Tab-separated table of C-alpha atoms and ligand atoms in Angstrom:
chain	number	residue	atom	x	y	z
A	1	UNK	CA	-0.276	0.037	-0.055
A	2	UNK	CA	1.324	3.294	-0.695
A	3	UNK	CA	2.224	5.716	2.519
A	4	UNK	CA	-0.573	8.120	1.558
A	5	UNK	CA	-3.290	5.996	1.144
A	6	UNK	CA	-7.194	7.039	1.071
A	7	UNK	CA	-7.501	6.373	4.149
A	8	UNK	CA	-4.320	7.998	5.425
A	9	UNK	CA	-4.602	9.326	9.203
A	10	UNK	CA	-7.928	7.831	9.383
A	11	UNK	CA	-8.008	5.549	12.036
A	12	UNK	CA	-11.341	3.851	12.423
A	13	UNK	CA	-14.203	3.057	10.930
A	14	UNK	CA	-16.413	6.153	11.822
A	15	UNK	CA	-13.302	8.341	10.775
A	16	UNK	CA	-13.382	6.786	7.427
A	17	UNK	CA	-16.854	7.935	6.772
A	18	UNK	CA	-16.876	11.256	8.534
A	19	UNK	CA	-14.079	12.186	5.858
A	20	UNK	CA	-14.861	10.622	2.697
A	21	UNK	CA	-18.840	11.131	3.227
A	22	UNK	CA	-19.050	14.717	4.657
A	23	UNK	CA	-15.569	16.255	4.550
A	24	UNK	CA	-13.706	15.165	1.237
A	25	UNK	CA	-15.355	16.658	-1.170
A	26	UNK	CA	-16.102	20.157	0.429
A	27	UNK	CA	-15.009	22.987	-1.344
A	28	UNK	CA	-11.897	24.903	0.682
A	29	UNK	CA	-12.642	28.566	1.624
A	30	UNK	CA	-9.089	29.823	2.441
A	31	UNK	CA	-9.143	33.254	4.409
A	32	UNK	CA	-5.779	33.374	4.905
A	33	UNK	CA	-2.881	33.455	2.706
A	34	UNK	CA	0.392	35.156	1.479
A	35	UNK	CA	0.084	33.891	-2.296
A	36	UNK	CA	1.003	36.427	-4.099
A	37	UNK	CA	-1.956	38.153	-6.290
A	38	UNK	CA	0.312	39.084	-8.987
A	39	UNK	CA	0.759	35.339	-9.463
A	40	UNK	CA	-2.904	34.808	-9.972
A	41	UNK	CA	-3.988	37.436	-12.263
A	42	UNK	CA	-1.082	36.436	-14.345
A	43	UNK	CA	-2.151	32.955	-14.259
A	44	UNK	CA	1.662	32.357	-13.430
A	45	UNK	CA	3.249	28.736	-14.801
A	46	UNK	CA	5.970	27.081	-12.653
A	47	UNK	CA	9.009	26.181	-14.860
A	48	UNK	CA	9.906	23.394	-11.713
A	49	UNK	CA	9.048	22.003	-8.866
A	50	UNK	CA	11.695	23.780	-7.229
A	51	UNK	CA	9.955	27.299	-8.533
A	52	UNK	CA	6.702	25.936	-7.109
A	53	UNK	CA	7.647	24.172	-4.052
A	54	UNK	CA	11.047	24.621	-2.244
A	55	UNK	CA	11.927	28.679	-3.191
A	56	UNK	CA	10.540	30.635	-0.484
A	57	UNK	CA	9.920	27.673	2.185
A	58	UNK	CA	11.418	28.304	5.520
A	59	UNK	CA	10.503	25.570	6.697
A	60	UNK	CA	12.353	23.449	4.486
A	61	UNK	CA	15.158	25.617	5.525
A	62	UNK	CA	14.902	25.099	8.947
A	63	UNK	CA	15.252	21.603	8.733
A	64	UNK	CA	18.055	21.250	5.817
A	65	UNK	CA	20.423	23.485	8.025
A	66	UNK	CA	19.385	20.701	10.576
A	67	UNK	CA	20.421	18.353	8.084
A	68	UNK	CA	23.663	20.167	8.094
A	69	UNK	CA	23.405	21.612	4.874
A	70	UNK	CA	24.984	24.704	3.843
A	71	UNK	CA	23.190	27.604	3.115
A	72	UNK	CA	24.001	28.009	-0.543
A	73	UNK	CA	21.184	25.147	-0.954
A	74	UNK	CA	18.455	26.759	0.920
A	75	UNK	CA	18.321	30.558	0.181
A	76	UNK	CA	21.913	30.751	-1.231
A	77	UNK	CA	23.024	30.680	-5.413
A	78	UNK	CA	23.365	26.660	-5.557
A	79	UNK	CA	20.787	25.463	-8.660
A	80	UNK	CA	17.338	24.735	-8.471
A	81	UNK	CA	17.961	20.768	-8.536
A	82	UNK	CA	20.662	20.860	-6.645
A	83	UNK	CA	18.246	23.065	-3.730
A	84	UNK	CA	16.034	20.575	-4.935
A	85	UNK	CA	18.721	17.217	-4.446
A	86	UNK	CA	19.663	18.599	-0.975
A	87	UNK	CA	16.239	18.811	0.148
A	88	UNK	CA	15.631	15.302	-1.108
A	89	UNK	CA	18.287	13.646	0.816
A	90	UNK	CA	17.277	15.813	4.002
A	91	UNK	CA	13.544	14.308	3.723
A	92	UNK	CA	14.268	10.630	4.854
A	93	UNK	CA	15.653	12.867	7.867
A	94	UNK	CA	12.280	14.229	8.046
A	95	UNK	CA	10.318	11.322	9.805
A	96	UNK	CA	7.652	12.650	12.544
A	97	UNK	CA	8.525	16.268	11.203
A	98	UNK	CA	4.783	17.637	9.645
A	99	UNK	CA	7.278	18.087	6.795
A	100	UNK	CA	7.480	14.714	6.264
A	101	UNK	CA	3.661	13.543	5.471
A	102	UNK	CA	3.357	17.156	3.728
A	103	UNK	CA	5.808	15.755	1.236
A	104	UNK	CA	4.310	13.277	0.067
A	105	UNK	CA	0.561	14.254	0.365
A	106	UNK	CA	1.642	17.077	-1.662
A	107	UNK	CA	3.671	15.035	-4.338
A	108	UNK	CA	0.821	12.930	-4.700
A	109	UNK	CA	-2.291	15.506	-4.656
A	110	UNK	CA	-0.276	17.249	-6.948
A	111	UNK	CA	1.545	14.586	-9.691
A	112	UNK	CA	0.130	11.629	-8.388
A	113	UNK	CA	3.829	10.715	-7.171
A	114	UNK	CA	3.752	7.292	-4.557
A	115	UNK	CA	7.346	7.264	-4.173
A	116	UNK	CA	8.948	8.289	-0.973
A	117	UNK	CA	10.994	11.448	-1.415
A	118	UNK	CA	14.685	10.577	-1.275
A	119	UNK	CA	18.249	11.120	-2.817
A	120	UNK	CA	18.403	7.936	-4.999
A	121	UNK	CA	14.388	9.042	-6.365
A	122	UNK	CA	15.334	12.811	-6.815
A	123	UNK	CA	16.288	12.684	-9.924
A	124	UNK	CA	12.881	10.727	-11.076
A	125	UNK	CA	10.408	12.698	-9.073
A	126	UNK	CA	12.126	15.795	-10.556
A	127	UNK	CA	11.751	14.697	-14.360
A	128	UNK	CA	8.148	13.525	-12.997
A	129	UNK	CA	7.091	16.669	-11.603
A	130	UNK	CA	8.769	19.091	-13.664
A	131	UNK	CA	7.181	17.536	-16.851
A	132	UNK	CA	3.367	18.257	-15.533
A	133	UNK	CA	4.376	21.484	-14.308
A	134	UNK	CA	3.710	22.184	-17.994
A	135	UNK	CA	-0.482	21.325	-18.079
A	136	UNK	CA	-2.529	24.210	-17.603
A	137	UNK	CA	-4.013	22.143	-14.363
A	138	UNK	CA	-0.893	23.090	-12.633
A	139	UNK	CA	-1.030	27.236	-13.185
A	140	UNK	CA	-1.555	29.292	-10.676
A	141	UNK	CA	-5.463	29.418	-11.619
A	142	UNK	CA	-5.567	25.341	-12.449
A	143	UNK	CA	-4.570	25.076	-8.971
A	144	UNK	CA	-6.827	26.670	-7.466
A	145	UNK	CA	-9.982	25.283	-9.323
A	146	UNK	CA	-8.214	21.719	-8.781
A	147	UNK	CA	-8.877	22.402	-5.714
A	148	UNK	CA	-11.745	23.838	-5.408
A	149	UNK	CA	-11.277	27.221	-3.530
A	150	UNK	CA	-13.738	29.139	-3.719
A	151	UNK	CA	-12.563	31.800	-2.018
A	152	UNK	CA	-8.925	32.874	-1.605
A	153	UNK	CA	-8.033	35.580	0.634
A	154	UNK	CA	-4.236	37.454	0.356
A	155	UNK	CA	-2.544	39.772	2.917
A	156	UNK	CA	-1.616	42.623	1.516
A	157	UNK	CA	0.004	46.325	2.927
A	158	UNK	CA	-2.532	49.550	3.008
A	159	UNK	CA	-0.227	51.285	0.980
A	160	UNK	CA	-1.054	48.483	-2.081
A	161	UNK	CA	-2.734	49.656	-4.886
A	162	UNK	CA	-4.628	46.024	-5.368
A	163	UNK	CA	-4.608	46.661	-9.156
A	164	UNK	CA	-4.587	42.820	-9.143
A	165	UNK	CA	-7.273	42.233	-6.946
A	166	UNK	CA	-9.553	44.758	-8.874
A	167	UNK	CA	-8.058	42.329	-12.504
A	168	UNK	CA	-9.481	39.291	-10.620
A	169	UNK	CA	-12.738	41.050	-9.662
A	170	UNK	CA	-12.785	41.217	-13.674
A	171	UNK	CA	-12.066	38.195	-14.692
A	172	UNK	CA	-14.966	36.419	-13.476
A	173	UNK	CA	-12.496	33.618	-12.265
A	174	UNK	CA	-14.351	30.902	-10.221
A	175	UNK	CA	-12.357	31.704	-7.104
A	176	UNK	CA	-13.186	34.759	-5.592
A	177	UNK	CA	-10.030	36.449	-4.347
A	178	UNK	CA	-9.628	38.926	-1.622
A	179	UNK	CA	-7.034	41.456	0.220
A	180	UNK	CA	-6.402	41.361	3.826
A	181	UNK	CA	-5.487	44.385	5.027
A	182	UNK	CA	-2.631	44.515	7.316
A	183	UNK	CA	-0.810	47.368	8.729
A	184	UNK	CA	1.597	46.095	11.459
A	185	UNK	CA	4.143	48.994	9.762
A	186	UNK	CA	1.996	51.548	10.939
A	187	UNK	CA	3.203	50.681	14.175
A	188	UNK	CA	6.866	50.831	13.396
A	189	UNK	CA	7.498	54.622	15.662
A	190	UNK	CA	10.507	53.085	17.330
A	191	UNK	CA	12.054	52.466	13.750
A	192	UNK	CA	11.780	55.859	12.104
A	193	UNK	CA	13.239	54.661	8.661
A	194	UNK	CA	11.311	51.640	8.141
A	195	UNK	CA	8.146	54.042	9.756
A	196	UNK	CA	9.039	57.101	7.775
A	197	UNK	CA	9.753	54.746	4.838
A	198	UNK	CA	6.242	53.345	4.709
A	199	UNK	CA	4.534	56.714	5.609
A	200	UNK	CA	6.203	57.873	2.802
A	201	UNK	CA	4.245	55.686	0.625
A	202	UNK	CA	0.995	56.125	2.410
A	203	UNK	CA	0.956	59.310	1.293
A	204	UNK	CA	1.554	58.268	-2.539
A	205	UNK	CA	-1.410	55.631	-1.673
A	206	UNK	CA	-3.960	57.578	-0.252
A	207	UNK	CA	-2.519	60.473	-2.097
A	208	UNK	CA	-2.268	63.113	-0.026
A	209	UNK	CA	-0.086	64.716	2.893
A	210	UNK	CA	0.590	63.761	5.977
A	211	UNK	CA	1.813	66.469	8.124
A	212	UNK	CA	0.753	65.374	11.209
A	213	UNK	CA	-0.996	62.692	13.730
A	214	UNK	CA	-4.777	63.234	12.642
A	215	UNK	CA	-3.648	63.232	8.868
A	216	UNK	CA	-1.759	60.247	9.338
A	217	UNK	CA	-5.413	58.051	10.702
A	218	UNK	CA	-6.914	59.804	7.901
A	219	UNK	CA	-5.104	58.523	5.569
A	220	UNK	CA	-5.459	54.783	7.106
A	221	UNK	CA	-8.810	55.041	7.600
A	222	UNK	CA	-8.998	56.313	3.786
A	223	UNK	CA	-6.951	52.870	2.580
A	224	UNK	CA	-9.283	50.994	4.850
A	225	UNK	CA	-12.524	52.421	2.757
A	226	UNK	CA	-10.408	51.759	-0.049
A	227	UNK	CA	-9.920	47.876	0.963
A	228	UNK	CA	-13.831	47.638	1.976
A	229	UNK	CA	-13.978	49.158	-2.031
A	230	UNK	CA	-12.230	46.387	-3.426
A	231	UNK	CA	-14.024	43.749	-1.567
A	232	UNK	CA	-12.291	43.300	1.296
A	233	UNK	CA	-13.712	41.914	4.848
A	234	UNK	CA	-10.797	40.874	6.739
A	235	UNK	CA	-7.649	42.578	8.576
A	236	UNK	CA	-4.401	40.928	9.934
A	237	UNK	CA	-2.267	42.000	12.783
A	238	UNK	CA	0.980	40.186	13.574
A	239	UNK	CA	2.634	40.985	17.152
A	240	UNK	CA	4.308	39.401	19.970
A	241	UNK	CA	1.841	40.127	22.450
A	242	UNK	CA	-1.297	42.663	22.303
A	243	UNK	CA	-1.049	46.248	22.953
A	244	UNK	CA	-3.635	47.218	25.860
A	245	UNK	CA	-2.360	50.498	27.139
A	246	UNK	CA	-3.135	53.260	24.814
A	247	UNK	CA	-1.572	57.036	25.365
A	248	UNK	CA	-4.227	60.129	24.565
A	249	UNK	CA	-4.587	61.135	21.057
A	250	UNK	CA	-1.685	64.386	22.548
A	251	UNK	CA	0.947	61.916	23.681
A	252	UNK	CA	0.197	59.710	19.817
A	253	UNK	CA	0.638	63.266	18.134
A	254	UNK	CA	3.937	63.566	19.608
A	255	UNK	CA	5.860	60.011	19.466
A	256	UNK	CA	4.464	60.345	15.708
A	257	UNK	CA	6.131	64.064	15.216
A	258	UNK	CA	9.209	62.464	16.718
A	259	UNK	CA	9.861	59.680	14.474
A	260	UNK	CA	8.845	61.277	11.130
A	261	UNK	CA	11.663	63.889	12.650
A	262	UNK	CA	14.290	60.335	12.726
A	263	UNK	CA	13.902	60.274	16.616
A	264	UNK	CA	12.564	56.530	17.672
A	265	UNK	CA	10.155	55.854	20.428
A	266	UNK	CA	10.962	54.218	23.390
A	267	UNK	CA	10.083	50.513	23.995
A	268	UNK	CA	7.134	51.970	25.930
A	269	UNK	CA	5.925	54.706	24.194
A	270	UNK	CA	5.937	52.524	21.235
A	271	UNK	CA	3.607	50.073	23.297
A	272	UNK	CA	1.432	53.053	24.199
A	273	UNK	CA	1.264	54.039	20.525
A	274	UNK	CA	0.687	50.923	19.398
A	275	UNK	CA	-1.946	50.168	21.995
A	276	UNK	CA	-4.061	53.057	20.496
A	277	UNK	CA	-3.414	52.532	16.786
A	278	UNK	CA	-5.025	49.076	17.390
A	279	UNK	CA	-7.774	49.988	19.230
A	280	UNK	CA	-8.333	52.472	15.678
A	281	UNK	CA	-7.812	49.819	13.730
A	282	UNK	CA	-10.199	47.827	15.410
A	283	UNK	CA	-13.125	50.513	15.380
A	284	UNK	CA	-12.448	50.625	11.676
A	285	UNK	CA	-13.052	46.833	11.289
A	286	UNK	CA	-16.059	47.234	13.715
A	287	UNK	CA	-17.830	49.823	11.887
A	288	UNK	CA	-17.748	47.849	8.739
A	289	UNK	CA	-18.512	44.992	10.093
A	290	UNK	CA	-15.303	43.400	9.191
A	291	UNK	CA	-13.100	40.294	11.318
A	292	UNK	CA	-10.020	41.106	12.630
A	293	UNK	CA	-7.172	38.373	12.721
A	294	UNK	CA	-4.689	38.449	15.556
A	295	UNK	CA	-1.456	36.215	15.213
A	296	UNK	CA	0.137	36.042	18.543
A	297	UNK	CA	3.410	35.787	19.999
A	298	UNK	CA	5.576	34.828	17.854
A	299	UNK	CA	9.529	36.426	18.084
A	300	UNK	CA	10.434	36.948	14.954
A	301	UNK	CA	14.424	36.961	12.726
A	302	UNK	CA	16.281	36.194	16.564
A	303	UNK	CA	19.773	35.330	15.172
A	304	UNK	CA	21.391	38.275	14.617
A	305	UNK	CA	24.008	36.942	12.187
A	306	UNK	CA	21.575	34.811	10.205
A	307	UNK	CA	19.520	38.197	10.041
A	308	UNK	CA	22.291	40.150	8.620
A	309	UNK	CA	23.676	37.518	6.437
A	310	UNK	CA	20.346	35.363	5.477
A	311	UNK	CA	17.614	38.257	6.023
A	312	UNK	CA	13.416	38.375	7.867
A	313	UNK	CA	11.578	35.616	7.261
A	314	UNK	CA	14.071	33.263	6.232
A	315	UNK	CA	13.810	30.406	9.143
A	316	UNK	CA	14.716	31.993	12.466
A	317	UNK	CA	11.667	33.184	14.457
A	318	UNK	CA	10.611	31.108	17.641
A	319	UNK	CA	7.652	30.408	19.450
A	320	UNK	CA	7.102	33.288	21.978
A	321	UNK	CA	6.865	32.826	25.848
A	322	UNK	CA	5.236	36.328	26.185
A	323	UNK	CA	2.278	36.814	29.799
A	324	UNK	CA	-0.636	36.693	26.882
A	325	UNK	CA	-3.942	36.494	28.230
A	326	UNK	CA	-4.104	39.516	30.710
A	327	UNK	CA	-2.960	41.814	27.630
A	328	UNK	CA	-5.553	39.658	25.304
A	329	UNK	CA	-8.631	40.348	27.479
A	330	UNK	CA	-7.369	43.541	28.009
A	331	UNK	CA	-7.515	44.956	24.211
A	332	UNK	CA	-10.609	42.866	23.578
A	333	UNK	CA	-12.192	44.466	27.147
A	334	UNK	CA	-10.730	48.656	25.425
A	335	UNK	CA	-12.777	47.526	22.309
A	336	UNK	CA	-15.675	45.847	24.080
A	337	UNK	CA	-16.625	49.010	26.425
A	338	UNK	CA	-16.881	51.358	23.258
A	339	UNK	CA	-19.018	48.848	21.921
A	340	UNK	CA	-16.818	48.587	19.028
A	341	UNK	CA	-15.383	45.311	19.088
A	342	UNK	CA	-15.021	43.968	15.497
A	343	UNK	CA	-15.448	39.604	14.489
A	344	UNK	CA	-12.125	38.675	15.768
A	345	UNK	CA	-10.264	35.641	14.902
A	346	UNK	CA	-7.701	35.043	17.907
A	347	UNK	CA	-3.875	32.562	16.535
A	348	UNK	CA	-1.738	31.906	19.440
A	349	UNK	CA	1.878	30.681	18.245
A	350	UNK	CA	2.733	28.799	21.537
A	351	UNK	CA	1.042	25.872	22.675
A	352	UNK	CA	0.895	26.684	26.032
A	353	UNK	CA	-1.714	29.398	25.063
A	354	UNK	CA	-4.202	27.371	24.033
A	355	UNK	CA	-6.260	27.107	26.413
A	356	UNK	CA	-6.362	31.054	27.911
A	357	UNK	CA	-6.867	32.015	24.294
A	358	UNK	CA	-9.877	29.869	23.855
A	359	UNK	CA	-11.052	31.010	26.963
A	360	UNK	CA	-10.563	34.592	26.371
A	361	UNK	CA	-12.301	34.215	23.155
A	362	UNK	CA	-15.284	32.874	25.361
A	363	UNK	CA	-15.964	36.595	27.742
A	364	UNK	CA	-16.649	38.153	24.676
A	365	UNK	CA	-19.543	36.171	22.749
A	366	UNK	CA	-22.233	38.772	22.723
A	367	UNK	CA	-24.962	36.399	21.499
A	368	UNK	CA	-25.234	38.402	18.006
A	369	UNK	CA	-24.166	35.752	16.473
A	370	UNK	CA	-22.987	32.915	16.597
A	371	UNK	CA	-18.967	32.219	18.352
A	372	UNK	CA	-18.043	36.201	16.906
A	373	UNK	CA	-14.621	36.145	18.627
A	374	UNK	CA	-13.284	32.619	17.582
A	375	UNK	CA	-10.132	30.508	18.547
A	376	UNK	CA	-8.478	30.341	15.292
A	377	UNK	CA	-7.110	26.712	13.757
A	378	UNK	CA	-3.456	25.806	14.600
A	379	UNK	CA	-0.685	28.410	13.366
A	380	UNK	CA	2.988	28.003	11.920
A	381	UNK	CA	4.902	25.392	14.288
A	382	UNK	CA	1.421	24.315	15.992
A	383	UNK	CA	-0.037	23.412	12.369
A	384	UNK	CA	0.608	19.418	12.572
A	385	UNK	CA	-1.304	16.562	13.741
A	386	UNK	CA	-0.490	16.935	17.338
A	387	UNK	CA	-0.973	20.939	17.249
A	388	UNK	CA	-3.987	20.789	15.268
A	389	UNK	CA	-5.926	17.857	18.202
A	390	UNK	CA	-4.521	20.542	20.709
A	391	UNK	CA	-6.489	23.225	19.414
A	392	UNK	CA	-9.653	21.203	18.692
A	393	UNK	CA	-9.624	19.940	22.428
A	394	UNK	CA	-8.673	23.384	23.559
A	395	UNK	CA	-11.819	25.070	21.789
A	396	UNK	CA	-13.834	21.820	22.113
A	397	UNK	CA	-13.397	21.768	26.431
A	398	UNK	CA	-14.161	25.514	26.128
A	399	UNK	CA	-16.342	26.865	23.376
A	400	UNK	CA	-18.243	25.368	20.537
A	401	UNK	CA	-16.578	23.701	18.111
A	402	UNK	CA	-19.742	23.303	15.975
A	403	UNK	CA	-19.072	26.798	15.583
A	404	UNK	CA	-15.454	26.419	14.387
A	405	UNK	CA	-14.651	28.738	10.986
A	406	UNK	CA	-12.034	25.516	10.054
A	407	UNK	CA	-8.228	25.925	8.279
A	408	UNK	CA	-6.465	28.235	6.726
A	409	UNK	CA	-3.381	27.982	4.852
A	410	UNK	CA	-1.406	30.422	5.686
A	411	UNK	CA	1.009	29.689	3.274
A	412	UNK	CA	3.550	31.298	0.499
A	413	UNK	CA	3.037	28.130	-1.473
A	414	UNK	CA	0.779	27.139	-4.462
A	415	UNK	CA	1.411	23.493	-3.006
A	416	UNK	CA	-0.091	24.195	-0.009
A	417	UNK	CA	-3.965	23.967	-0.661
A	418	UNK	CA	-3.790	19.157	0.460
A	419	UNK	CA	-2.861	21.364	4.732
A	420	UNK	CA	-7.177	21.537	4.381
A	421	UNK	CA	-7.421	17.886	3.340
A	422	UNK	CA	-4.432	17.034	6.165
A	423	UNK	CA	-6.677	19.401	9.199
A	424	UNK	CA	-10.011	17.269	7.995
A	425	UNK	CA	-8.471	13.717	8.312
A	426	UNK	CA	-6.946	14.840	11.966
A	427	UNK	CA	-10.616	16.645	12.484
A	428	UNK	CA	-13.040	13.513	11.195
A	429	UNK	CA	-9.928	11.333	12.549
A	430	UNK	CA	-10.374	12.819	16.329
A	431	UNK	CA	-14.552	12.512	16.316
A	432	UNK	CA	-14.499	9.118	14.343
A	433	UNK	CA	-12.324	7.659	17.662
A	434	UNK	CA	-14.696	9.114	20.134
A	435	UNK	CA	-17.874	8.034	18.502
A	436	UNK	CA	-16.539	4.517	18.324
A	437	UNK	CA	-15.779	4.652	22.141
A	438	UNK	CA	-19.371	6.034	22.710
A	439	UNK	CA	-18.475	9.441	23.899
A	440	UNK	CA	-19.655	10.864	21.160
A	441	UNK	CA	-23.232	9.204	19.605
A	442	UNK	CA	-23.357	7.287	16.402
A	443	UNK	CA	-25.676	9.747	15.269
A	444	UNK	CA	-24.361	10.254	11.338
A	445	UNK	CA	-26.110	13.081	10.339
A	446	UNK	CA	-25.566	15.204	13.564
A	447	UNK	CA	-21.584	14.825	13.445
A	448	UNK	CA	-21.902	14.512	9.541
A	449	UNK	CA	-23.247	17.828	9.607
A	450	UNK	CA	-20.849	19.490	12.061
A	451	UNK	CA	-18.215	18.071	10.209
A	452	UNK	CA	-19.052	19.659	6.981
A	453	UNK	CA	-20.091	22.881	8.500
A	454	UNK	CA	-16.258	23.720	9.623
A	455	UNK	CA	-14.489	22.161	7.040
A	456	UNK	CA	-16.716	25.166	4.683
A	457	UNK	CA	-20.018	26.464	5.567
A	458	UNK	CA	-19.433	27.937	8.955
A	459	UNK	CA	-16.349	29.954	7.504
A	460	UNK	CA	-18.736	31.368	4.259
A	461	UNK	CA	-21.576	32.464	7.039
A	462	UNK	CA	-19.262	33.944	9.477
A	463	UNK	CA	-17.107	35.970	7.105
A	464	UNK	CA	-19.867	37.066	4.877
A	465	UNK	CA	-17.353	37.466	1.745
A	466	UNK	CA	-19.229	36.587	-1.610
A	467	UNK	CA	-18.689	33.644	-3.426
A	468	UNK	CA	-19.207	32.965	-6.819
A	469	UNK	CA	-20.436	29.706	-9.028
A	470	UNK	CA	-18.274	27.537	-10.158
A	471	UNK	CA	-18.573	26.692	-14.137
A	472	UNK	CA	-17.921	23.261	-13.259
A	473	UNK	CA	-18.486	20.306	-11.049
A	474	UNK	CA	-16.996	20.326	-7.811
A	475	UNK	CA	-14.121	18.297	-7.754
A	476	UNK	CA	-13.736	18.078	-4.018
A	477	UNK	CA	-11.150	20.209	-1.677
A	478	UNK	CA	-8.930	17.642	-1.721
A	479	UNK	CA	-7.700	17.518	-5.610
A	480	UNK	CA	-7.383	13.814	-5.292
A	481	UNK	CA	-10.341	13.074	-8.535
A	482	UNK	CA	-8.053	14.113	-10.955
A	483	UNK	CA	-6.832	11.772	-13.245
A	484	UNK	CA	-2.886	12.376	-13.683
A	485	UNK	CA	-0.165	10.805	-16.114
A	486	UNK	CA	1.772	8.397	-15.123
A	487	UNK	CA	5.808	8.604	-15.250
A	488	UNK	CA	7.699	6.088	-17.456
B	501	ZN	ZN1	0.058	34.606	8.132
């Protein structure tokens, strides 16, 4: 039997019935990703498996470095095939790392390749995958169609003109692609050089002079309106922890003016300024009925030598252990006091924060809708079987699993859509086991409906993003029904 077979991860009869009967055919609503909208609008084709699979993948770089592979073969100047071979040599050492599952699931779903990747199979797999990449159903839009992705949200800077999103909206493509408002750079008053570069961009994007803090806020609000008019209904923030000690606007104006003059805010000033900005962004989202996403708890680029030589976002980040719960609750409470708390999705990076985050969400459910505050899917280092189960268990034990809006890829790669399949298998396995044990009723319609809703319908209702009617019959979210030519 192939390693990735049809009942992969499904260890009971109920798990298999739930997955094949209720989860596999559901479409995908990927409400948080980092795919470049340009690639989708231009329907990018990929020349080789390096381009579509390895380029930009810091998960793989970390594993390769840990396997003794030199930086040249990760982010350096080695050829695409040399880098692929270096990855292939690493895979047999990645047993029990989620990369081992993902690698083989992705090779199977995109190229119908069942061989295990290692040094001896690398050449054959390289040729087999590359020959298939020339087919139209493996272009950027071909992949979205193949995996039945009905909605995709990208992550975008407020200064972005969203030209590609607008072109996609006019194109009538089956997958609706929406922008997400991600204003992290608006908090950088402690780094005036980067902050001023960004504010200058904001001036151009908003087509107005930003001479004061008030005009800074106006320009951001104007961009938020523009994103709304371009279809956005979500924002996203990457934070080490929640900022919840806002200063008065008069103090923020001074901190802003200092930063514009090149004088860095102190850590304390930055925190108070950022708190005020996060309160402002929350209000904007609430006014427009958006959903804000908070990705909390990463310590980023902590290896100074590597950051200098290789750069940020290259696989030198770790799980932070800041005290999260009180600051998260204080931030949500600030907004709630003003009746300005938008729909919110909370993502933690530290597994020790599963229960604090899940219970923080519970404090702010207001009865206006189902699960207005969501405990978000397992993120980044937690996006693996144990991490997914941990998130599902904390949510089940302290909230309503049946109201959960499900998985996101949070990915920069077009080869990540099987993450949804992986999540669905883990979900069905967890529920199926408890049905088997009698801890959940053997009520197939009841449990099947919950599974189906978590895969797609809950997110559709919660986010309110318009979905286009597909031109063709559904193939299901795992892309697995596609017949792919065998390689010789
Ligand atoms: Zn993300």
